[in-house]
Short mmCIF file of C-alpha atoms and ligand atoms in Angstrom, two decimals:
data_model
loop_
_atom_site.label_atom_id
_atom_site.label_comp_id
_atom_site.label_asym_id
_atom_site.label_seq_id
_atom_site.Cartn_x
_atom_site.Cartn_y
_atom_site.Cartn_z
CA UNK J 438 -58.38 39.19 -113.47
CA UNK J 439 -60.50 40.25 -110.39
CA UNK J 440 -63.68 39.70 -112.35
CA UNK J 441 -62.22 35.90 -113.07
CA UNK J 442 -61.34 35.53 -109.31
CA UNK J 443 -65.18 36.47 -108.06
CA UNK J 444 -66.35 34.29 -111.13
CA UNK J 445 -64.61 31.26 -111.02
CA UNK J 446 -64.48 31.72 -106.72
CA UNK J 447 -68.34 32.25 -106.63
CA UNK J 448 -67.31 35.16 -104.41
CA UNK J 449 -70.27 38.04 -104.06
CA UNK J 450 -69.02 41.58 -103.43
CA UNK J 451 -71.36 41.73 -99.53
CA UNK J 452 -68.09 38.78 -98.95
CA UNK J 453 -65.28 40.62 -99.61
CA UNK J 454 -63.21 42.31 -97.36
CA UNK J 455 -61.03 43.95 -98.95
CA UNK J 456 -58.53 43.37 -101.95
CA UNK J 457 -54.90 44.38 -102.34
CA UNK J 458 -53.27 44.77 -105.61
CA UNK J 459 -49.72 44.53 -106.13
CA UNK J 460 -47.47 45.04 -108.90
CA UNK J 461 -43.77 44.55 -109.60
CA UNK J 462 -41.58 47.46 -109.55
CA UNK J 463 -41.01 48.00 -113.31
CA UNK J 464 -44.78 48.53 -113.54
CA UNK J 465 -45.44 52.44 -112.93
CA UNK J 466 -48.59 53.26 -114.77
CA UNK J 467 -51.57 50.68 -113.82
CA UNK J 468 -54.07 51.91 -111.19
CA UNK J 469 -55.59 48.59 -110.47
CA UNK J 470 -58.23 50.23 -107.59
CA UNK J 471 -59.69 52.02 -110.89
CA UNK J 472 -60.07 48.92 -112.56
CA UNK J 473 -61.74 47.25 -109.53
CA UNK J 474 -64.55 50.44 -109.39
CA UNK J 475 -65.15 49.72 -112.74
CA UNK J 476 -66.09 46.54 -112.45
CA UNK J 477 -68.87 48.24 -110.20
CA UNK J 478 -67.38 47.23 -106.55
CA UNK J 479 -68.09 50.41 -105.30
CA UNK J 480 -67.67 49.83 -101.39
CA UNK J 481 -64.90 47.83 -101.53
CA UNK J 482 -62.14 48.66 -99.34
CA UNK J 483 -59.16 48.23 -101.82
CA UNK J 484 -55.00 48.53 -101.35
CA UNK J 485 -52.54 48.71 -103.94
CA UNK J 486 -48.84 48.57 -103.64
CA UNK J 487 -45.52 48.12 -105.52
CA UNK J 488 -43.24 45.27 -104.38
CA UNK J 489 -40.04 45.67 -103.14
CA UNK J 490 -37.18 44.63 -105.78
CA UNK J 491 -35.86 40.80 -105.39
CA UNK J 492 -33.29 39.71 -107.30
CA UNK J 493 -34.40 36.80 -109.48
CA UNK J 494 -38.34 37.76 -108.83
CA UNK J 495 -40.30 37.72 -112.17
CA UNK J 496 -41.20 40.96 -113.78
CA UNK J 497 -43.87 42.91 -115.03
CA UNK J 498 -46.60 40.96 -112.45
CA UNK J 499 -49.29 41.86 -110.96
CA UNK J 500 -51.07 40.15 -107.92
CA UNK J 501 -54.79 40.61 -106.68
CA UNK J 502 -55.42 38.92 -102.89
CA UNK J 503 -59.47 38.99 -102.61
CA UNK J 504 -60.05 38.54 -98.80
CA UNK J 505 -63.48 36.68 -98.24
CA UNK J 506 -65.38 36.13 -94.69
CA UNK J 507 -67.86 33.65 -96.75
CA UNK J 508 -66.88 30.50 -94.30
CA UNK J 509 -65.31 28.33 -97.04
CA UNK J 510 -62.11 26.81 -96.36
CA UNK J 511 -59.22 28.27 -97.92
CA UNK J 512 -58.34 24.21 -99.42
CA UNK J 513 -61.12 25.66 -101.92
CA UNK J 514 -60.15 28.86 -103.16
CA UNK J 515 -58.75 28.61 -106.81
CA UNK J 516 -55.53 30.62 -107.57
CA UNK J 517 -56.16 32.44 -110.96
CA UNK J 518 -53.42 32.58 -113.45
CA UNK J 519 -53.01 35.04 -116.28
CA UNK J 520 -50.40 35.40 -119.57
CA UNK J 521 -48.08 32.93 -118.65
CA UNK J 522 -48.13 33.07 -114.88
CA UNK J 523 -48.35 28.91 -113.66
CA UNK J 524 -48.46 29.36 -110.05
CA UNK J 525 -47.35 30.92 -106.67
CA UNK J 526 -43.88 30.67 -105.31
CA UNK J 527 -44.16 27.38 -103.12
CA UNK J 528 -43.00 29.62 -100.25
CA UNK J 529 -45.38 31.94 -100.66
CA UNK J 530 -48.68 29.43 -100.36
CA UNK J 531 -48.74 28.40 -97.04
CA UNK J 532 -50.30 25.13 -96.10
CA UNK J 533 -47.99 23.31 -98.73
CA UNK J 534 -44.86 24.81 -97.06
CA UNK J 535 -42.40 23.94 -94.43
CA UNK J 536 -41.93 27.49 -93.06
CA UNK J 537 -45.64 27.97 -92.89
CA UNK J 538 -46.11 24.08 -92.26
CA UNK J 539 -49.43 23.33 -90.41
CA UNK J 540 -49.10 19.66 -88.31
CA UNK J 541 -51.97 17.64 -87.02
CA UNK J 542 -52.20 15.95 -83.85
CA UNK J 543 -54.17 13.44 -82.77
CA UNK J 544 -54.80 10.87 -80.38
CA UNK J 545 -57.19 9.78 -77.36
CA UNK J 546 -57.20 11.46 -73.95
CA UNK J 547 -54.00 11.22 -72.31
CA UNK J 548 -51.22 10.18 -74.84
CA UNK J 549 -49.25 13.54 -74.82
CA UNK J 550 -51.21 15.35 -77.34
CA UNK J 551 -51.10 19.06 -75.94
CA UNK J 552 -47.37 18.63 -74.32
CA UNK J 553 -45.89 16.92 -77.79
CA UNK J 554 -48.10 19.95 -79.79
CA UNK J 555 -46.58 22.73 -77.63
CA UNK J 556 -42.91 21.19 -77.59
CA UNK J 557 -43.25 21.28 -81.57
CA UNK J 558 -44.29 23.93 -82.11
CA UNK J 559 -42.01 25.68 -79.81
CA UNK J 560 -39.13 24.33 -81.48
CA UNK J 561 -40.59 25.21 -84.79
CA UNK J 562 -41.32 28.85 -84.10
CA UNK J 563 -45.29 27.65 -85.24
CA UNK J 564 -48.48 28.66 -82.98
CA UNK J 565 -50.21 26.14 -81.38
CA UNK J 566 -53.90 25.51 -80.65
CA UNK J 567 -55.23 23.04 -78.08
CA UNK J 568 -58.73 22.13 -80.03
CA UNK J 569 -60.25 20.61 -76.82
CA UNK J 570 -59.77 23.56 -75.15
CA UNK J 571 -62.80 24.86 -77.26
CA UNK J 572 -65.00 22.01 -76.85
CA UNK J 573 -63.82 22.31 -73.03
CA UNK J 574 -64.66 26.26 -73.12
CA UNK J 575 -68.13 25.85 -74.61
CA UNK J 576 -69.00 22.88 -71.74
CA UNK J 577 -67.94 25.14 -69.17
CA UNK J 578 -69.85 27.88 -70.37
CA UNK J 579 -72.87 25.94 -70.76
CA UNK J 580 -72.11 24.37 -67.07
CA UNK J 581 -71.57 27.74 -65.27
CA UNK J 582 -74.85 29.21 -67.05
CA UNK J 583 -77.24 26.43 -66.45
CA UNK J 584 -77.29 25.34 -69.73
CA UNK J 585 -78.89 21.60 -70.52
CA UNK J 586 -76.22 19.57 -72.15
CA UNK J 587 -78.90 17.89 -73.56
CA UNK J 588 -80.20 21.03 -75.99
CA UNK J 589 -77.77 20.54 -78.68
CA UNK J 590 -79.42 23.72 -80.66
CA UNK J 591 -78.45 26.27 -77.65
CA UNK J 592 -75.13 24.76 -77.52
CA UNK J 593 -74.16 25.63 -81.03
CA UNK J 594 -75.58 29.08 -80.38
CA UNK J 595 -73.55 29.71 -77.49
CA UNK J 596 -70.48 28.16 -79.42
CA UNK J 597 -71.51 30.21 -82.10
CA UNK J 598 -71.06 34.04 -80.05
CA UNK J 599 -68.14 32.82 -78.52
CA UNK J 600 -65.36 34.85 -79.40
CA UNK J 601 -61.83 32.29 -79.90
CA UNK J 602 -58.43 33.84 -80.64
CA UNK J 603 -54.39 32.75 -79.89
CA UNK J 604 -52.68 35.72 -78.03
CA UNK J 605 -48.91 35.57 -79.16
CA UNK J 606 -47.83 32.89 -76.17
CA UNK J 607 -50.46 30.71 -78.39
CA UNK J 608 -52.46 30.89 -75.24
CA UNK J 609 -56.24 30.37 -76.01
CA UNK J 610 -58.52 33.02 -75.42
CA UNK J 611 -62.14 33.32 -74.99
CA UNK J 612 -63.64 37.09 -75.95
CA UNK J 613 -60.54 38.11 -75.00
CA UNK J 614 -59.64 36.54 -71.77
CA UNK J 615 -56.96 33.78 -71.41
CA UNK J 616 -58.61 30.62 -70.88
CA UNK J 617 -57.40 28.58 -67.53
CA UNK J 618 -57.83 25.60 -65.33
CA UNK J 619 -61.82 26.48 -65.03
CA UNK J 620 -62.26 24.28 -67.79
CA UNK J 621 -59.84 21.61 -66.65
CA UNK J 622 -62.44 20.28 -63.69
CA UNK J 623 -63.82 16.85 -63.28
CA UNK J 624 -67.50 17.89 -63.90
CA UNK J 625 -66.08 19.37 -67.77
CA UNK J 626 -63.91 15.96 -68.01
CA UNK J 627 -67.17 13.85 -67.66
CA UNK J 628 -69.40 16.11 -69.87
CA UNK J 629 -67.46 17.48 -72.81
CA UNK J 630 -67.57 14.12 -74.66
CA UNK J 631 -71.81 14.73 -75.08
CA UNK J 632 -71.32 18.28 -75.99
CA UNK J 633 -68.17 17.67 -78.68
CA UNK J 634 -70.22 14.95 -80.29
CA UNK J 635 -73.13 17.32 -81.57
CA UNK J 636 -73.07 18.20 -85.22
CA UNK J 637 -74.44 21.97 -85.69
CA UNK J 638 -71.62 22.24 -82.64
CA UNK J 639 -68.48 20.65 -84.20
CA UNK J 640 -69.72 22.44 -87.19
CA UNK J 641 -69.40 25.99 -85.64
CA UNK J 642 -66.01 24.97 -83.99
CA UNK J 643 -64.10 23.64 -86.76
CA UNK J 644 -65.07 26.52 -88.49
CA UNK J 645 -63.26 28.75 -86.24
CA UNK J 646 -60.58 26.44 -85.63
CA UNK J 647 -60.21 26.61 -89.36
CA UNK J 648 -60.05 30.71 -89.51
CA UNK J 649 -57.21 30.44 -86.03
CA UNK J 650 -55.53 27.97 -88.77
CA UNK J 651 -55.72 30.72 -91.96
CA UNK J 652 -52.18 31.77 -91.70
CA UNK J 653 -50.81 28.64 -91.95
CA UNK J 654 -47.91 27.92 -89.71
CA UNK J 655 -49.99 26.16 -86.73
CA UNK J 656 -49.61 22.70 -84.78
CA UNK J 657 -53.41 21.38 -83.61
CA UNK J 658 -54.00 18.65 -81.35
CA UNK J 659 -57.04 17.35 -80.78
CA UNK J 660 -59.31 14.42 -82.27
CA UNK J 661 -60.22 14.88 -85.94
CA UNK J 662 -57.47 17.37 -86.88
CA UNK J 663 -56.33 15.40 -89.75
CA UNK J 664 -59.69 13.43 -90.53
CA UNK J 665 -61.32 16.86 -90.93
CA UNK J 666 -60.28 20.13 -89.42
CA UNK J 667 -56.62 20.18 -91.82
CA UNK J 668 -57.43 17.19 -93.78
CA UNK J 669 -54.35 18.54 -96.26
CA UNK J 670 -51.84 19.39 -93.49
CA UNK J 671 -48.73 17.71 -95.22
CA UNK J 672 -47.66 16.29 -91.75
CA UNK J 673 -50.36 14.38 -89.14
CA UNK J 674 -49.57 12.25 -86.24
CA UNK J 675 -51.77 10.11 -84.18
CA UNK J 676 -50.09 9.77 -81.02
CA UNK J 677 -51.62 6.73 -78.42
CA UNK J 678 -50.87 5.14 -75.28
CA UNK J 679 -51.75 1.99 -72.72
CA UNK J 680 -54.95 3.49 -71.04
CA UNK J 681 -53.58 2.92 -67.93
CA UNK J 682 -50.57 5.30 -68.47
CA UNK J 683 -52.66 7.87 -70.13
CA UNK J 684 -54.98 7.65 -66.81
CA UNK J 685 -51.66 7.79 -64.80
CA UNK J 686 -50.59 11.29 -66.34
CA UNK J 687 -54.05 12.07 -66.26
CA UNK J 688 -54.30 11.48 -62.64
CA UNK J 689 -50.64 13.79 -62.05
CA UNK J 690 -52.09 16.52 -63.93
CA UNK J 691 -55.48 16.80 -61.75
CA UNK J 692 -53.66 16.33 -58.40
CA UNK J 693 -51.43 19.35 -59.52
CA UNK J 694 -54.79 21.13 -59.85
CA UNK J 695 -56.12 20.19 -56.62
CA UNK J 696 -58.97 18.12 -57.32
CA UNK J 697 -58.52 14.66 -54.94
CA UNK J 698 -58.86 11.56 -57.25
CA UNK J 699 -58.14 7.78 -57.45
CA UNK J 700 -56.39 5.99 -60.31
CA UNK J 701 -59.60 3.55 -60.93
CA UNK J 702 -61.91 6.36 -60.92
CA UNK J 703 -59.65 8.19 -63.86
CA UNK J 704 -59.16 4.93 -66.01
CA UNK J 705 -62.68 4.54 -66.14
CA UNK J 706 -63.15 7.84 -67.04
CA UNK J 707 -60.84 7.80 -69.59
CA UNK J 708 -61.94 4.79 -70.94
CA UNK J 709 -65.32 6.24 -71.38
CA UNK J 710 -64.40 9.29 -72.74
CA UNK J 711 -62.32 7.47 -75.16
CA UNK J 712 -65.09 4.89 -76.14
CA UNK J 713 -67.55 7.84 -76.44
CA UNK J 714 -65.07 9.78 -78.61
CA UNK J 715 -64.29 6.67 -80.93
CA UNK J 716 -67.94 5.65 -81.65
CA UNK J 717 -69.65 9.04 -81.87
CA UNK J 718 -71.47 9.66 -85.15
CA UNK J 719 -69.43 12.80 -86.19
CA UNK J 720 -65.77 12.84 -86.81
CA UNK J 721 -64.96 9.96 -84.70
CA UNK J 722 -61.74 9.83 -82.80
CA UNK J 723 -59.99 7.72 -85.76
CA UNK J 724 -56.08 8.35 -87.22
CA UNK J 725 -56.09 9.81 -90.88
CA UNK J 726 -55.30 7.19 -93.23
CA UNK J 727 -51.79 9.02 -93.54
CA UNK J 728 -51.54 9.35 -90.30
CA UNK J 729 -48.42 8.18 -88.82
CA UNK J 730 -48.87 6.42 -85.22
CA UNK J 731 -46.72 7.15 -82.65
CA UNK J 732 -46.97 4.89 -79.59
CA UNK J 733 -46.32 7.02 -76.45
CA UNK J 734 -46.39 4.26 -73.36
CA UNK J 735 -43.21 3.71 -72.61
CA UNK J 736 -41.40 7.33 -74.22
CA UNK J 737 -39.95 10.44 -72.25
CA UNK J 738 -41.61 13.87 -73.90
CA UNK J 739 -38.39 14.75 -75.24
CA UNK J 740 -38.16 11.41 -77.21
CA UNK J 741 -41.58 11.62 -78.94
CA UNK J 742 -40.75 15.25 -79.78
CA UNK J 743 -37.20 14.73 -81.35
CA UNK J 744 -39.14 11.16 -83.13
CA UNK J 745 -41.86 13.58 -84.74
CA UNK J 746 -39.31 16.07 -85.17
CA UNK J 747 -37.61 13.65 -87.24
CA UNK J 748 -40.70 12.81 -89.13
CA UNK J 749 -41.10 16.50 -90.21
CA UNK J 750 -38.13 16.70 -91.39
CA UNK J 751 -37.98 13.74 -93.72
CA UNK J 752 -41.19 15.22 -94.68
CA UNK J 753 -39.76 18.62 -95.86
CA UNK J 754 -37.10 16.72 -98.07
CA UNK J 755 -40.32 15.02 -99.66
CA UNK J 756 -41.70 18.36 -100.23
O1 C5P Y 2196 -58.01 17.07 -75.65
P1 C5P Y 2196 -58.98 17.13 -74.50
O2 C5P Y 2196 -58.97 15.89 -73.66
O3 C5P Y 2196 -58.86 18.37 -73.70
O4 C5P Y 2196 -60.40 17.19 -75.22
C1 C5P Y 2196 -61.60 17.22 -74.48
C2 C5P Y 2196 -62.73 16.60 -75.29
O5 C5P Y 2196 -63.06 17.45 -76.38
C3 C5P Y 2196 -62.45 15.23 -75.90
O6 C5P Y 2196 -62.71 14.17 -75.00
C4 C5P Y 2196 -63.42 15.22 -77.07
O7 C5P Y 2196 -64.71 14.83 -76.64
C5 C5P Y 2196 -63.49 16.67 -77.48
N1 C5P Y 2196 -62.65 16.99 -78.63
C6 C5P Y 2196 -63.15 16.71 -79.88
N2 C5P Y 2196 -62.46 17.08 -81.00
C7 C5P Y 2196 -61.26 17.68 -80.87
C8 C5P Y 2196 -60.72 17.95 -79.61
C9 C5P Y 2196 -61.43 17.55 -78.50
O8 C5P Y 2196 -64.23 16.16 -80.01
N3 C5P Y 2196 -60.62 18.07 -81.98
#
């Protein structure tokens, strides 16, 4: 079964991991590490274990999890089935899942995105990753070490050895340090939109983005969550809003920070950013074509939460 996994997962051993067996309780006598050494994976770290007794579980099973760091998404892995065996317990696989339900988020600057995501997934018991925070993160970098913004090679290597994580408050951190309001400034506002929009950079982001999303279980908000990042999350919202209302809350937030700006200056900017986000070659700000749209103008937080609240859950009795 192992040897079927690599084979028909293209997986080399120098990718694995490690690999834990497990096996039903009525199975006492199969030493599944053995068989993996045989098939000559000699450095291997390998775990087996015998699962606990469930009534109703089948019997006489045996599971092999191959953990890979080979930077394929996990929408690509194929499940192998043996003697009979037709598939996972749906609550066992994740993405598919409500209790390990991942949601999209999208929209343009200013329509709610990261308060909605948070309120969500708050409410939901999921983690939550604000995506711009990364592309924020890596301008900021780039800003405070003199970086040009124009050397779109050195900006994917920098994106590239920076270290991303979500501490258990879903707060994001940078090589292991909470990220803050440094990369909430004007001068990041007006440049992130040229960094995001390089290739080799969104490349090495929503690859990481993609590894914070493994577990399943996450809401993202950002631009191209469910166009690309989790084009299979079973629920994806765009969320928009009058630009003048999104440069409104836009203006609140940066006055609560301390920076002194005028509403003109902001809907410009926004406008800008958003135009620059929308027509950019790669992953364009754009809703999934099963998006739903949610129109945020003239709606309290609370009501756009308990609306997409209500969308998730006609979406798990669809499941
Ligand atoms: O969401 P926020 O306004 O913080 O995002 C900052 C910028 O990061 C956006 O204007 C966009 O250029 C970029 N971004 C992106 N893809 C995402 C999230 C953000 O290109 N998924």
């Amino acid at each position: 079964m192992l040897a079927l996994i690599m084979k028909e997962n293209a997986v080399r051993e120098s990718e694995i991991v490690n690999i834990i067996f497990t096996a039903t309780p009525d199975i006492n006598a199969a030493f599944p590490a053995e068989a993996a050494r045989a098939i000559g994976l000699s450095a291997v770290p390998l775990l087996g274990a015998q699962e606990i007794e469930v009534v109703g579980a089948p019997r006489l099973c045996v599971r092999v999890v191959v953990f890979v760091d080979n930077g394929r998404h996990r929408d690509s892995v194929k499940h192998i089935y043996l003697r009979g065996a037709v598939g996972l317990r749906p609550d066992l696989v994740g993405v598919q899942t409500f209790g390990m339900l991942n949601v999209a988020i999208d929209g343009p600057a200013g329509a709610g995105k990261s308060t909605v995501a948070k309120g969500i997934a708050l409410r939901m018991g999921l983690r939550y990753l604000d995506t711009g925070a990364m592309y924020r993160a890596v301008t900021w970098l780039a800003l405070s070490q003199g970086v040009d913004l124009q050397d779109a090679a050195i900006l994917s290597r920098l994106a590239r050895e920076m270290i991303f994580d979500l501490n258990a408050d879903s707060q994001l951190t940078l090589d292991g340090r909470v990220l803050g309001n440094e990369i909430r400034t004007p001068l990041v506002n007006v440049s992130v939109s040229l960094v995001s929009s390089y290739e080799e950079l969104r490349e090495v982001i929503v690859e990481k983005q993609r590894k914070l999303a493994l577990r399943g279980g996450i809401v993202m908000d950002g631009r191209d969550i469910g166009t690309t990042v989790l084009k299979d999350a079973p629920v994806k919202i765009f969320l928009v809003a009058d630009p003048r209302e999104r440069a409104r809350r836009r203006l609140v937030e940066l006055r609560a920070l301390g920076h002194d700006v005028d509403l003109e200056a902001v809907v410009l900017q926004i406008e800008q950013r958003d135009y620059f986000d929308s027509h950019r070659a790669v992953s364009p700000l754009r809703p999934a074509s099963d998006a739903v749209i949610v129109d945020t103008t003239n709606l309290e937080v609370e009501m756009v939460i308990s609306h997409i609240l209500d969308i998730i859950a006609r979406k798990k009795d669809a499941i």
